[in-house]
Amino acid sequence: MLSTLAMSVPADSNWINFDVPALIQNFWSATFDGLTFGAIYALVALGYTLVYGVLNLINFAHSEVFIVGCYGVFFTLSFLGFGPSVPNLDFWSIVLNLVLALVVAMVASALTAFVVERVAYKPLRKRNAPRLVFLITAIGVSFSIQYLIFLWRGPNPEVALTMFRPTPIFDVFGTIIDSQQLVIVLAAVVMMVFTDQFISRSRTGRGIRAVAQDPDTATLMGVNKERIIITTFIIGGLLAGAAALFYVMRIPSGVQYSGGFVLGVKAFAAAVLGGIGNVRGALLGGLLLGLIGNYGQILLGSSQWTDVVAFVVLVLVLLVRPEGILGTSLGRSKA
Amino acid sequence: MYRKKVITSLAVAATLGMLLSSCANQASTGGATTGSGNRIDIPALTKIDTPAGAVLPAGDGKGTCPSTTTLGYIGAETGANAQLGINIFNGIQLAINEHNAANAGCQVQFKKFDTEGDPNKATGPVAQAVSEADIIGVIGLPFSGESKATGNIFEQQGLVHITPSATNPTLTENGWTTFFRGLGNDAVQGPAAAKFLTGKLEAKKVYLVQDDSDYGIGLGTATSAALGSALAGTDKVTTGQKDFSAVISKIINSKADAVFYSGYYAEGAPFDQQLVGKGFTGTFVGPDGVKDDQFVKLAGDASNNAYFTCPCIPGELIPTFESAYKKLANAEPGTYSIEGYDAATVLLAGIDKGKQDRASLKDWVKNYDADGLSKHYKWNDKGELQAPTVYGYKIAAGKIVPIGPIGE
């Protein structure tokens, strides 16, 4: 009580304050919330990592691939009659509606990723453009899509849709884990394990790894490079679409033209933290970034600190391990 | 070959997704009920008393003035916060129409200047308005930021202006002799809100969350000081923030039974929605920045736990005003409509009394001491009203309705 009161009127002299009792008190809820967000970051981070692994390209437009998925979720659910209030539907119709929204979001995001690749990057590859040109194009595409959505939907966030009221499932150390957190983390982890296995075991996955390692030799060995690139973009898009559903579930008011940008930057940071180009690194980086941000904001007393703490830790980690925690190579990784 | 693999993989992914989504909802069937907590029931106000001798725009019908006499409105007509401006200038338009209909010898012109509510864009329209010699009085500017940015221009030209809605307390600390505030400021609203929380709403522990705007910080400071030992903790959020889970964990762990959100509805609505979603059963109180139909629209049924404080008077409960406004604007009076109407009335009454240049109209407002339709208007030497009122509002059947004056 005393410590929280001390926090209540921040004077200029003590604008940084370490509120350890608050962190201890909120430790487990911060952990579960952090993991939930981390899982969403990780799904988006996979899109950055895969494309980087194959093309050595930081696809800044990936945040817009994600936000298009969010709009897919929003339109599907509004069309189905969801609103800000808790829907009065039976269990199976909610399931059916959510699955539909998931499919629409995944298709919308994958389609966006596909179009971006075909329209923006492929022509550059044909002309052997230098890498800097790709980077600028990526940023340009990101802003173009963002402001197209702005012109279409205006500056305000869409109405927040409630899909279902999260219910407590079980109690861990006095902290309640709700159905929403559980499903987001589980679904995200399963999808990531699946992606990981797909990359390491399937024929296409082997192709992706081959192109990542050495595109020219891979082509000589009979790998269709163009098809591998497209597949990579589409996988990234599908995962971003799934992340979009979880994101809208968690943050219903997040559907906004600029809504993907910060999340995209954080997902990219997660990919770098874990080791860009490394599938398992994206998972680890995402979860870590979510946790660190959440612990940091509680320790420092305000959610305004989330991003500061997350990015300071990113910088510190990169100082020690510039290649990220798990290293960078998609091609050489045993994954 | 690759394609086949991809399709197979997609199918597997979709199936997995489906399985997982079904897990998601298994739990939700049990959770459809949302406890409304032990909420205090405060009856809605159905009428308010208007002062018997209130000055009305019509006056005595004997006013005479040159046909060039003009009043101005400077403020948002477009932009993200346009609705507030529209509420205000419709109130002004109504006052001027009533005045002109009753006074054949004095037809006051009305000119509007659009600032979009943006401090960076307000200087142009204000400079333009003060340069027009026919404009002898202004109603505006509605927002604190733009008022702060342009107060000097009015002061230099000696043009009197009455703000119907800007509430930042520091606006009257600039030594401006032309600035008058037609409502209570946040130094009044904060303590009133604190009293409302711990009194009528019977909150024992209040958690205060403020945003990073001048308005949110100023009001948050005033409110937390007034809450004293009932304050369970504070937190800060950012404009544009979407996720409030960490703040909400802290609130729930602090066992607070009420939350005061000092900010605007754009963040307040998702915040309340997530708060209720996380199982918070206490009350949610927001100030005038949150009191908007948009809040109800954005927060959905989560908004049922919400109350509001506002230094604005519910004009919709004054039948004569309500019906006349409705006829003019084709809508119910909104937040600050009556304040716009009253501010215009003050200026119109001066014009009818022969105060038809900037200097004499300014003195008129300075020495004004009479009832308006909503409250008594008498300013101190800084330009603050001497006896402002703060109203409480609640949500009934998806609408924001007044529950009476608070903080007295």
XYZ file of C-alpha atoms in Angstrom:
743
model
C 0.000 0.000 0.000
C 2.692 2.441 0.989
C 4.756 1.666 -2.040
C 1.838 2.160 -4.407
C 1.002 5.455 -2.752
C 4.558 6.576 -3.183
C 4.190 5.804 -6.875
C 1.020 7.793 -7.205
C 2.505 11.263 -7.414
C 5.660 10.988 -9.489
C 7.876 14.005 -8.935
C 10.496 14.998 -11.465
C 13.315 13.793 -9.250
C 12.174 10.181 -9.148
C 10.657 9.600 -12.529
C 12.289 6.193 -12.651
C 11.100 4.066 -9.811
C 11.590 0.379 -9.240
C 8.442 -1.044 -7.757
C 9.644 -4.521 -6.792
C 6.673 -5.397 -4.542
C 4.312 -4.717 -7.452
C 6.353 -7.013 -9.687
C 6.269 -9.778 -7.080
C 2.571 -9.309 -6.531
C 1.769 -9.317 -10.243
C 4.486 -11.727 -11.333
C 2.327 -14.592 -12.535
C -0.339 -12.526 -14.243
C 2.447 -10.589 -15.966
C 3.998 -13.881 -17.028
C 0.814 -15.254 -18.568
C -0.111 -12.003 -20.271
C 3.446 -11.683 -21.535
C 3.401 -15.200 -22.956
C 0.089 -14.513 -24.677
C 1.488 -11.459 -26.389
C 4.785 -13.145 -27.008
C 2.974 -15.912 -28.859
C 1.347 -13.358 -31.154
C 4.684 -11.600 -31.733
C 6.281 -14.949 -32.466
C 3.724 -15.870 -35.137
C 4.304 -12.559 -36.898
C 8.059 -12.838 -36.343
C 8.085 -16.105 -38.289
C 7.020 -14.188 -41.385
C 9.988 -11.846 -41.065
C 12.387 -14.637 -40.312
C 11.355 -16.941 -43.167
C 11.510 -14.206 -45.783
C 14.808 -12.965 -44.411
C 16.208 -16.476 -44.429
C 15.323 -17.027 -48.058
C 15.822 -13.580 -49.598
C 17.981 -11.723 -47.051
C 15.176 -9.160 -47.230
C 13.567 -7.426 -44.300
C 9.984 -7.416 -45.466
C 8.664 -4.316 -43.752
C 5.347 -4.787 -45.513
C 4.760 -7.833 -43.314
C 3.107 -5.640 -40.677
C 0.517 -4.704 -43.293
C 0.095 -8.345 -44.281
C -0.828 -8.804 -40.642
C -3.223 -5.841 -40.413
C -5.060 -6.951 -43.551
C -5.663 -10.205 -41.688
C -7.075 -8.192 -38.775
C -9.485 -6.482 -41.166
C -10.383 -9.917 -42.505
C -11.318 -10.992 -38.987
C -13.180 -7.761 -38.372
C -15.286 -7.893 -41.532
C -16.057 -11.585 -41.193
C -17.186 -11.227 -37.610
C -19.172 -8.011 -38.205
C -20.830 -9.675 -41.156
C -21.721 -12.588 -38.896
C -23.330 -10.182 -36.452
C -20.692 -9.853 -33.745
C -20.573 -6.527 -31.925
C -18.961 -4.919 -28.899
C -21.234 -6.824 -26.563
C -20.752 -10.461 -25.609
C -22.513 -12.512 -28.281
C -25.528 -14.515 -27.279
C -24.604 -17.618 -29.206
C -24.267 -21.243 -28.341
C -20.860 -22.820 -28.151
C -20.724 -24.479 -31.541
C -21.873 -21.455 -33.524
C -19.131 -19.389 -31.916
C -16.597 -22.075 -32.832
C -17.854 -22.161 -36.372
C -17.760 -18.361 -36.661
C -14.249 -18.179 -35.278
C -12.995 -20.877 -37.613
C -14.514 -18.978 -40.494
C -12.826 -15.778 -39.326
C -9.518 -17.654 -39.001
C -9.768 -19.004 -42.524
C -10.712 -15.608 -43.975
C -7.877 -13.898 -42.097
C -5.311 -16.480 -43.200
C -6.444 -16.267 -46.801
C -6.510 -12.449 -46.726
C -3.024 -12.216 -45.252
C -1.564 -14.891 -47.510
C -3.104 -13.194 -50.526
C -1.653 -9.839 -49.489
C 1.769 -11.405 -49.002
C 1.488 -13.041 -52.419
C 0.465 -9.826 -54.153
C 3.194 -7.819 -52.439
C 5.794 -10.358 -53.545
C 4.566 -10.439 -57.124
C 4.033 -6.693 -57.529
C 6.882 -5.239 -55.510
C 9.729 -7.694 -55.090
C 9.682 -10.014 -58.092
C 10.235 -7.272 -60.687
C 13.198 -6.033 -58.630
C 14.699 -9.519 -58.480
C 14.382 -9.848 -62.224
C 16.400 -6.677 -62.662
C 18.978 -7.747 -60.071
C 18.331 -4.623 -58.018
C 20.721 -3.963 -55.132
C 19.572 -4.927 -51.681
C 18.986 -1.370 -50.525
C 16.349 -0.972 -53.221
C 14.423 -3.920 -51.813
C 14.511 -2.390 -48.386
C 13.187 0.974 -49.564
C 10.539 -0.775 -51.646
C 9.461 -2.747 -48.597
C 9.055 0.425 -46.563
C 7.215 2.049 -49.460
C 4.826 -0.882 -49.805
C 4.212 -0.810 -46.065
C 3.213 2.853 -46.126
C 1.180 2.480 -49.325
C -0.961 -0.278 -47.855
C -1.272 1.563 -44.555
C -2.562 4.728 -46.179
C -4.795 2.898 -48.620
C -6.515 1.465 -45.555
C -6.532 4.949 -44.028
C -8.274 6.417 -47.082
C -10.753 3.591 -47.081
C -11.566 3.238 -43.376
C -10.533 6.613 -41.912
C -8.299 7.363 -38.948
C -10.333 5.767 -36.164
C -10.107 2.191 -34.944
C -12.936 -0.110 -35.917
C -15.589 -0.973 -33.370
C -14.213 -3.497 -30.906
C -15.795 -6.908 -31.379
C -16.136 -9.312 -28.506
C -15.929 -12.929 -29.619
C -16.483 -14.564 -26.283
C -16.048 -13.625 -22.695
C -12.808 -15.202 -21.434
C -13.475 -17.560 -18.577
C -11.112 -18.690 -15.882
C -9.788 -22.164 -16.612
C -7.340 -22.881 -13.878
C -5.498 -21.216 -11.131
C -1.690 -21.084 -11.029
C -0.065 -19.595 -7.943
C -3.198 -17.593 -7.254
C -3.373 -16.215 -10.768
C -6.184 -17.180 -13.048
C -5.430 -18.305 -16.560
C -8.369 -17.642 -18.803
C -9.605 -19.528 -21.821
C -8.413 -16.841 -24.189
C -4.813 -16.838 -22.982
C -4.693 -20.594 -23.038
C -6.019 -20.965 -26.537
C -3.766 -18.241 -27.950
C -0.584 -19.671 -26.470
C -1.420 -23.277 -27.306
C -2.562 -22.523 -30.834
C 0.460 -20.363 -31.513
C 2.914 -22.918 -30.170
C 1.308 -25.724 -32.132
C 1.422 -23.641 -35.295
C 5.076 -22.838 -34.693
C 6.037 -26.441 -34.018
C 4.173 -27.366 -37.143
C 6.028 -24.711 -39.164
C 9.315 -25.853 -37.699
C 8.644 -29.466 -38.637
C 7.437 -28.419 -42.048
C 10.676 -26.557 -42.720
C 12.873 -29.360 -41.428
C 11.062 -32.402 -42.790
C 8.982 -31.669 -45.860
C 10.324 -31.486 -49.362
C 9.289 -27.872 -49.679
C 10.982 -27.168 -46.364
C 14.168 -28.687 -47.653
C 13.841 -26.450 -50.697
C 13.434 -23.409 -48.470
C 16.532 -24.344 -46.515
C 18.474 -24.994 -49.685
C 17.579 -21.603 -51.159
C 18.412 -19.948 -47.861
C 21.827 -21.570 -47.798
C 22.841 -20.989 -51.379
C 20.255 -19.929 -53.936
C 22.417 -20.552 -56.987
C 23.473 -24.050 -56.058
C 19.914 -24.838 -55.002
C 18.722 -23.797 -58.459
C 21.368 -25.980 -60.057
C 20.205 -28.880 -57.936
C 16.746 -28.521 -59.384
C 15.003 -26.406 -56.790
C 12.504 -23.989 -58.300
C 13.629 -20.816 -56.580
C 10.666 -18.670 -57.586
C 8.217 -21.222 -56.300
C 10.119 -21.514 -53.030
C 10.040 -17.752 -52.583
C 6.314 -17.557 -53.200
C 5.714 -20.456 -50.823
C 7.744 -18.711 -48.148
C 5.734 -15.523 -48.483
C 2.487 -17.478 -48.350
C 3.509 -19.402 -45.216
C 4.437 -16.104 -43.575
C 1.074 -14.666 -44.623
C -0.883 -17.654 -43.282
C 0.842 -17.377 -39.905
C 0.264 -13.606 -39.828
C -3.423 -14.240 -40.539
C -3.639 -16.630 -37.608
C -1.840 -14.072 -35.450
C -4.418 -11.515 -36.600
C -7.294 -13.554 -35.190
C -5.539 -13.981 -31.839
C -4.635 -10.306 -31.781
C -8.193 -9.151 -32.433
C -9.375 -11.652 -29.829
C -7.002 -10.145 -27.296
C -7.196 -6.495 -28.345
C -10.548 -5.985 -30.029
C -9.939 -2.270 -30.594
C -6.657 -2.875 -32.415
C -8.133 -2.942 -35.911
C -6.871 0.359 -37.269
C -4.939 1.398 -40.361
C -1.730 1.961 -38.377
C -2.383 -0.937 -35.990
C 0.122 -3.294 -37.561
C 3.072 -0.965 -37.509
C 4.237 -1.120 -33.896
C 3.365 -4.781 -33.629
C 5.357 -5.367 -36.807
C 8.385 -3.574 -35.401
C 8.157 -5.628 -32.225
C 7.754 -8.870 -34.107
C 10.763 -7.938 -36.203
C 12.666 -7.172 -33.000
C 11.592 -10.575 -31.684
C 12.958 -12.215 -34.809
C 16.267 -10.391 -34.403
C 16.409 -11.176 -30.696
C 16.034 -14.891 -31.309
C 18.291 -14.814 -34.350
C 16.790 -13.696 -37.643
C 16.401 -16.431 -40.173
C 15.996 -18.983 -37.415
C 12.523 -20.476 -36.968
C 12.997 -21.502 -33.351
C 14.660 -18.181 -32.677
C 11.459 -16.381 -33.709
C 9.470 -18.391 -31.165
C 11.968 -17.793 -28.393
C 12.417 -14.126 -29.277
C 8.672 -13.484 -29.403
C 7.953 -15.077 -26.055
C 10.931 -13.332 -24.441
C 9.987 -9.935 -25.816
C 6.423 -10.317 -24.559
C 7.622 -11.344 -21.101
C 10.323 -8.685 -20.779
C 7.983 -5.878 -21.819
C 5.355 -6.985 -19.342
C 7.758 -7.412 -16.425
C 9.370 -4.096 -17.247
C 6.191 -2.091 -17.278
C 5.122 -3.459 -13.912
C 8.551 -3.010 -12.374
C 8.748 0.583 -13.574
C 5.183 1.353 -12.639
C 3.514 2.242 -15.920
C 2.624 0.671 -19.234
C 4.320 3.603 -20.933
C 7.554 1.706 -20.200
C 6.707 -1.506 -22.087
C 8.458 -0.639 -25.323
C 11.375 1.126 -23.662
C 12.236 -1.933 -21.603
C 11.697 -4.377 -24.461
C 13.958 -2.486 -26.822
C 16.649 -1.723 -24.260
C 16.903 -5.448 -23.569
C 17.049 -6.096 -27.310
C 19.972 -3.700 -27.661
C 21.769 -5.244 -24.684
C 21.343 -8.776 -26.021
C 22.591 -7.756 -29.437
C 25.661 -6.131 -27.868
C 26.619 -9.492 -26.420
C 25.300 -11.722 -29.165
C 24.955 -9.746 -32.405
C 23.618 -12.820 -34.205
C 20.721 -13.203 -31.745
C 20.208 -15.772 -29.027
C 19.974 -18.841 -31.247
C 22.062 -17.623 -34.161
C 20.889 -16.560 -37.556
C 21.098 -19.302 -40.097
C 17.934 -20.844 -41.451
C 19.883 -22.929 -43.915
C 22.367 -24.388 -41.469
C 20.079 -24.704 -38.491
C 19.290 -28.252 -37.603
C 15.655 -27.275 -37.525
C 4.894 -31.867 -56.333
C 5.628 -28.898 -54.116
C 2.149 -27.631 -54.649
C 0.665 -30.891 -53.444
C 2.734 -30.710 -50.300
C 1.706 -27.116 -49.705
C -1.954 -27.944 -50.077
C -1.655 -30.889 -47.731
C 0.104 -28.696 -45.216
C -2.541 -26.017 -45.504
C -5.226 -28.555 -44.900
C -3.439 -29.779 -41.803
C -2.970 -26.211 -40.596
C -6.630 -25.436 -41.111
C -7.672 -28.572 -39.261
C -5.377 -27.701 -36.399
C -6.772 -24.207 -36.315
C -10.259 -25.580 -36.120
C -9.413 -27.921 -33.267
C -7.782 -25.109 -31.380
C -10.615 -22.712 -31.912
C -12.965 -25.264 -30.513
C -10.850 -25.437 -27.373
C -11.140 -21.685 -27.192
C -14.823 -21.818 -26.822
C -15.281 -24.795 -24.653
C -14.615 -22.549 -21.738
C -16.698 -19.687 -22.964
C -19.997 -21.486 -22.616
C -19.765 -21.304 -18.889
C -18.724 -17.702 -18.900
C -21.612 -16.033 -20.651
C -22.915 -14.589 -17.448
C -21.320 -11.342 -16.461
C -21.783 -10.337 -12.895
C -22.838 -6.735 -12.612
C -21.384 -6.613 -9.114
C -23.138 -4.847 -6.315
C -23.704 -1.655 -8.199
C -25.240 1.347 -6.544
C -28.485 2.366 -8.182
C -28.729 6.120 -8.573
C -31.951 7.270 -10.200
C -31.665 9.228 -13.422
C -32.483 12.893 -13.380
C -35.604 13.676 -15.384
C -35.693 17.433 -15.088
C -33.531 20.267 -13.896
C -34.631 23.613 -12.549
C -33.783 26.597 -14.648
C -33.287 29.961 -12.938
C -36.575 31.874 -12.991
C -35.097 35.105 -14.248
C -32.656 33.557 -16.699
C -31.470 35.895 -19.426
C -32.634 34.593 -22.796
C -31.267 35.551 -26.216
C -34.546 37.187 -27.249
C -34.107 39.948 -24.646
C -36.803 42.614 -24.577
C -37.125 42.800 -28.344
C -36.060 46.444 -28.470
C -32.374 45.956 -29.342
C -30.932 48.008 -32.163
C -27.547 47.515 -33.765
C -25.801 48.059 -37.100
C -26.461 45.301 -39.611
C -22.740 44.481 -39.699
C -22.617 43.364 -36.043
C -21.093 39.889 -36.046
C -20.360 37.146 -33.518
C -17.911 34.402 -34.334
C -17.459 30.735 -33.509
C -13.900 29.442 -33.766
C -13.371 25.746 -33.231
C -13.740 22.283 -34.705
C -16.237 21.889 -37.521
C -14.399 18.956 -39.039
C -11.727 16.576 -37.744
C -11.764 13.658 -35.341
C -13.436 15.582 -32.519
C -15.870 17.516 -34.703
C -18.963 16.363 -32.833
C -18.187 18.528 -29.828
C -17.805 21.598 -32.047
C -21.061 20.817 -33.843
C -22.881 20.569 -30.494
C -21.535 23.978 -29.575
C -22.149 25.969 -32.745
C -25.680 24.626 -33.067
C -26.298 25.993 -29.570
C -24.865 29.358 -30.663
C -26.877 29.358 -33.876
C -30.034 28.717 -31.874
C -29.319 31.655 -29.557
C -28.655 33.991 -32.497
C -31.773 32.834 -34.357
C -33.926 33.450 -31.285
C -32.353 36.851 -30.805
C -32.794 37.941 -34.385
C -36.394 36.725 -34.554
C -37.307 38.852 -31.534
C -35.265 41.931 -32.345
C -36.159 43.282 -35.769
C -33.854 46.238 -35.209
C -30.795 44.144 -34.464
C -29.858 41.374 -36.848
C -26.618 39.841 -35.578
C -24.509 37.968 -38.127
C -22.817 34.655 -37.288
C -19.506 33.506 -38.746
C -17.771 30.148 -38.203
C -14.052 29.409 -38.458
C -12.785 25.812 -38.510
C -9.736 24.807 -36.455
C -10.304 21.033 -36.710
C -9.699 21.095 -32.961
C -5.967 21.026 -33.661
C -3.668 23.433 -31.756
C -1.332 23.548 -34.769
C -4.096 24.627 -37.133
C -5.929 27.041 -34.837
C -3.677 30.073 -35.299
C -4.772 30.732 -38.901
C -8.544 30.852 -38.321
C -8.069 32.917 -35.152
C -5.836 35.443 -36.918
C -8.406 35.695 -39.683
C -11.272 36.219 -37.236
C -9.557 38.911 -35.190
C -8.657 40.805 -38.369
C -12.334 41.182 -39.293
C -13.383 44.367 -37.578
C -17.095 43.480 -37.625
C -16.539 40.544 -35.271
C -16.908 41.971 -31.786
C -17.199 38.793 -29.758
C -16.270 35.103 -30.138
C -17.519 31.848 -28.656
C -14.586 29.431 -28.494
C -12.220 27.829 -28.616
C -13.632 24.501 -27.474
C -10.411 22.624 -26.614
C -7.695 23.387 -24.087
C -4.747 22.850 -26.442
C -5.964 25.239 -29.137
C -7.090 27.772 -26.515
C -3.596 27.769 -25.055
C -2.062 28.261 -28.497
C -4.224 31.236 -29.504
C -5.124 33.144 -26.314
C -2.417 35.731 -26.999
C -3.874 36.697 -30.362
C -7.230 37.564 -28.799
C -5.472 39.456 -26.039
C -3.470 41.589 -28.487
C -6.570 42.557 -30.439
C -8.765 43.016 -27.375
C -11.370 40.583 -28.705
C -13.455 38.965 -25.966
C -14.025 35.201 -26.185
C -15.911 32.774 -23.977
C -14.914 29.115 -24.148
C -17.869 26.805 -23.692
C -15.787 23.693 -23.014
C -12.001 24.095 -22.491
C -11.288 22.883 -18.955
C -7.509 22.997 -18.403
C -7.011 25.035 -15.201
C -3.851 26.814 -16.401
C -5.669 28.658 -19.206
C -6.706 31.422 -16.820
C -3.157 31.761 -15.437
C -1.829 33.604 -18.478
C -2.983 37.091 -17.539
C -5.333 37.239 -20.550
C -8.083 39.818 -20.026
C -10.098 38.606 -23.002
C -10.442 34.953 -21.942
C -13.550 33.807 -20.076
C -14.483 30.237 -19.215
C -18.174 29.346 -19.353
C -17.913 26.229 -17.177
C -15.994 24.707 -14.271
C -12.358 23.755 -14.874
C -10.599 20.495 -13.998
C -9.482 21.821 -10.628
C -13.214 21.767 -9.842
C -14.025 18.573 -11.697
C -11.262 16.491 -10.041
C -12.377 16.996 -6.434
C -16.027 16.638 -7.509
C -15.184 13.321 -9.161
C -13.353 12.159 -6.017
C -16.356 13.045 -3.891
C -18.691 11.293 -6.318
C -16.573 8.125 -6.174
C -16.230 7.862 -2.430
C -19.641 9.347 -1.653
C -22.499 8.434 -3.959
C -20.730 5.442 -5.510
C -19.479 4.260 -2.091
C -16.070 3.233 -3.426
C -13.555 2.217 -0.766
C -10.513 1.834 -2.985
C -10.177 3.775 -6.185
C -7.544 3.006 -8.804
C -6.667 6.027 -10.923
C -5.439 5.654 -14.476
C -4.474 8.693 -16.534
C -3.366 9.148 -20.114
C -0.470 11.311 -21.317
C -2.453 14.369 -22.507
C -2.359 17.744 -20.691
C -6.001 17.210 -19.914
C -5.537 13.695 -18.531
C -2.495 14.581 -16.434
C -4.028 17.767 -15.000
C -7.313 16.138 -14.121
C -5.577 13.011 -12.806
C -3.418 15.072 -10.448
C -6.419 17.048 -9.167
C -8.450 13.894 -8.638
C -5.757 11.816 -6.946
C -5.019 14.650 -4.526
C -8.700 14.832 -3.615
C -9.056 11.053 -3.245
C -6.499 10.957 -0.440
C -6.457 7.638 1.381
C -9.122 6.121 -0.880
C -6.525 5.971 -3.653
C -5.478 2.344 -4.136
C -2.886 3.080 -6.792
C -2.245 4.909 -10.030
C -1.063 4.023 -13.481
C -0.408 5.817 -16.733
C -1.320 4.841 -20.254
C -0.415 6.270 -23.634
C -2.626 7.897 -26.252
C -3.350 5.209 -28.792
C -2.642 2.345 -26.392
C -4.614 -0.788 -27.204
C -3.626 -3.346 -24.625
C -4.295 -2.692 -20.985
C -3.669 -6.160 -19.550
C -0.821 -5.163 -17.219
C -2.743 -2.185 -15.831
C -5.756 -4.416 -15.340
C -3.753 -7.080 -13.460
C -2.560 -4.387 -11.105
C -6.081 -3.068 -10.601
C -7.486 -6.510 -9.894
C -4.623 -7.398 -7.545
C -5.099 -4.109 -5.691
C -8.696 -5.170 -4.932
C -9.938 -1.745 -5.997
C -13.711 -1.445 -6.272
C -13.689 1.540 -8.616
C -11.513 2.853 -11.423
C -11.247 6.499 -12.448
C -9.955 6.969 -15.982
C -8.596 10.442 -16.659
C -8.465 10.719 -20.435
C -10.564 10.434 -23.581
C -13.004 7.801 -24.760
C -10.730 6.522 -27.539
C -8.606 4.710 -24.920
C -11.246 4.690 -22.165
C -13.657 2.474 -24.096
C -11.281 -0.417 -24.896
C -9.851 -0.090 -21.407
C -13.259 -0.555 -19.791
C -14.073 -3.373 -22.199
C -10.894 -5.272 -21.298
C -11.383 -4.485 -17.619
C -14.818 -6.092 -17.595
C -13.523 -8.922 -19.775
C -10.909 -9.704 -17.131
C -13.568 -10.033 -14.472
C -13.538 -6.609 -12.832
C -16.925 -6.092 -11.190
C -16.489 -2.604 -9.742
C -17.469 0.698 -11.248
C -15.719 2.694 -13.952
C -15.817 6.473 -13.815
C -14.668 8.766 -16.602
C -14.638 12.556 -16.984
C -16.118 14.726 -19.771
C -13.489 13.432 -22.207
C -15.028 9.978 -21.899
C -18.677 11.106 -21.720
C -19.640 10.529 -25.313
C -22.013 8.199 -27.111
C -18.936 6.800 -28.839
C -17.851 5.343 -25.510
C -21.014 3.249 -25.321
C -20.701 2.284 -28.955
C -17.074 1.163 -28.593
C -17.301 -0.587 -25.226
C -20.594 -2.401 -25.837
C -22.243 -4.033 -22.850
C -19.057 -3.564 -20.810
C -20.066 0.108 -20.533
C -22.862 -0.809 -18.122
C -20.455 -0.286 -15.218
C -19.636 3.270 -16.290
C -20.401 6.628 -14.719
C -19.242 10.035 -15.879
C -18.449 13.400 -14.424
C -18.802 16.554 -16.485
C -18.831 20.279 -15.750
C -21.557 20.459 -18.401
C -25.244 20.900 -17.763
C -27.691 18.403 -19.315
C -29.397 20.779 -21.777
C -31.643 17.979 -22.962
C -33.583 18.275 -19.687
C -34.630 21.870 -20.348
C -37.774 21.312 -22.451
C -37.873 24.682 -24.233
C -34.203 24.412 -25.146
C -34.448 20.774 -26.098
C -37.351 21.209 -28.517
C -35.926 24.354 -30.129
C -32.510 22.742 -30.520
C -34.016 19.622 -31.991
C -35.915 21.672 -34.552
C -32.741 23.480 -35.590
C -30.181 20.683 -35.532
C -32.382 17.673 -36.122
C -30.667 16.005 -33.136
C -30.806 16.013 -29.365
C -28.647 18.652 -27.641
C -25.199 17.190 -27.059
C -22.451 17.769 -24.513
C -21.772 21.547 -24.296
C -24.704 22.632 -26.526
C -26.277 24.582 -23.680
C -22.908 26.089 -22.750
C -22.571 27.409 -26.320
C -26.107 28.795 -26.175
C -25.535 30.518 -22.832
C -22.183 31.996 -23.877
C -23.796 33.457 -27.000
C -26.618 34.823 -24.845
C -24.150 36.713 -22.659
C -22.690 38.428 -25.729
C -26.088 39.070 -27.358
C -27.424 40.687 -24.174
C -24.445 43.054 -24.296
C -25.103 43.965 -27.924
C -28.746 44.754 -27.083
C -27.507 47.043 -24.306
C -25.500 49.019 -26.828
C -22.092 47.403 -26.240
C -21.323 47.260 -29.917
C -17.554 47.477 -30.128
C -14.839 45.129 -28.861
C -13.772 47.210 -25.863
C -17.218 47.798 -24.419
C -18.357 44.205 -25.037
C -15.280 42.957 -23.188
C -16.145 45.152 -20.207
C -19.710 43.933 -20.395
C -18.627 40.302 -20.004
C -16.161 41.205 -17.276
C -18.888 42.792 -15.162
C -21.631 40.361 -16.132
C -23.702 39.049 -13.212
C -26.900 37.266 -14.246
C -28.485 33.849 -14.618
C -28.202 31.945 -17.834
C -30.425 29.024 -18.750
C -27.947 26.520 -17.341
C -26.373 28.371 -14.411
C -25.343 31.709 -12.945
C -22.708 33.613 -14.904
C -20.319 35.823 -12.977
C -16.600 35.697 -13.564
C -13.712 36.448 -11.220
C -10.837 38.671 -12.299
C -9.059 35.765 -13.996
C -12.031 34.742 -16.090
C -13.166 31.716 -14.078
C -16.830 31.259 -13.210
C -17.459 31.857 -9.549
C -19.895 29.032 -8.918
C -19.511 26.237 -11.438
C -21.433 22.970 -11.190
C -20.299 19.453 -11.994
C -22.858 16.858 -13.014
C -22.769 13.102 -12.690
C -24.008 10.882 -15.513
C -24.694 7.180 -15.777
C -25.604 4.695 -18.470
C -29.187 3.515 -18.715
C -30.319 1.284 -21.566
C -27.274 2.141 -23.651
C -27.687 5.908 -23.247
C -25.835 8.449 -21.128
C -28.281 10.085 -18.741
C -27.702 12.707 -16.019
C -28.052 11.825 -12.346
C -27.645 15.283 -10.885
C -25.016 17.657 -9.542
C -22.082 16.038 -7.713
C -19.345 17.266 -5.442
C -21.505 19.626 -3.434
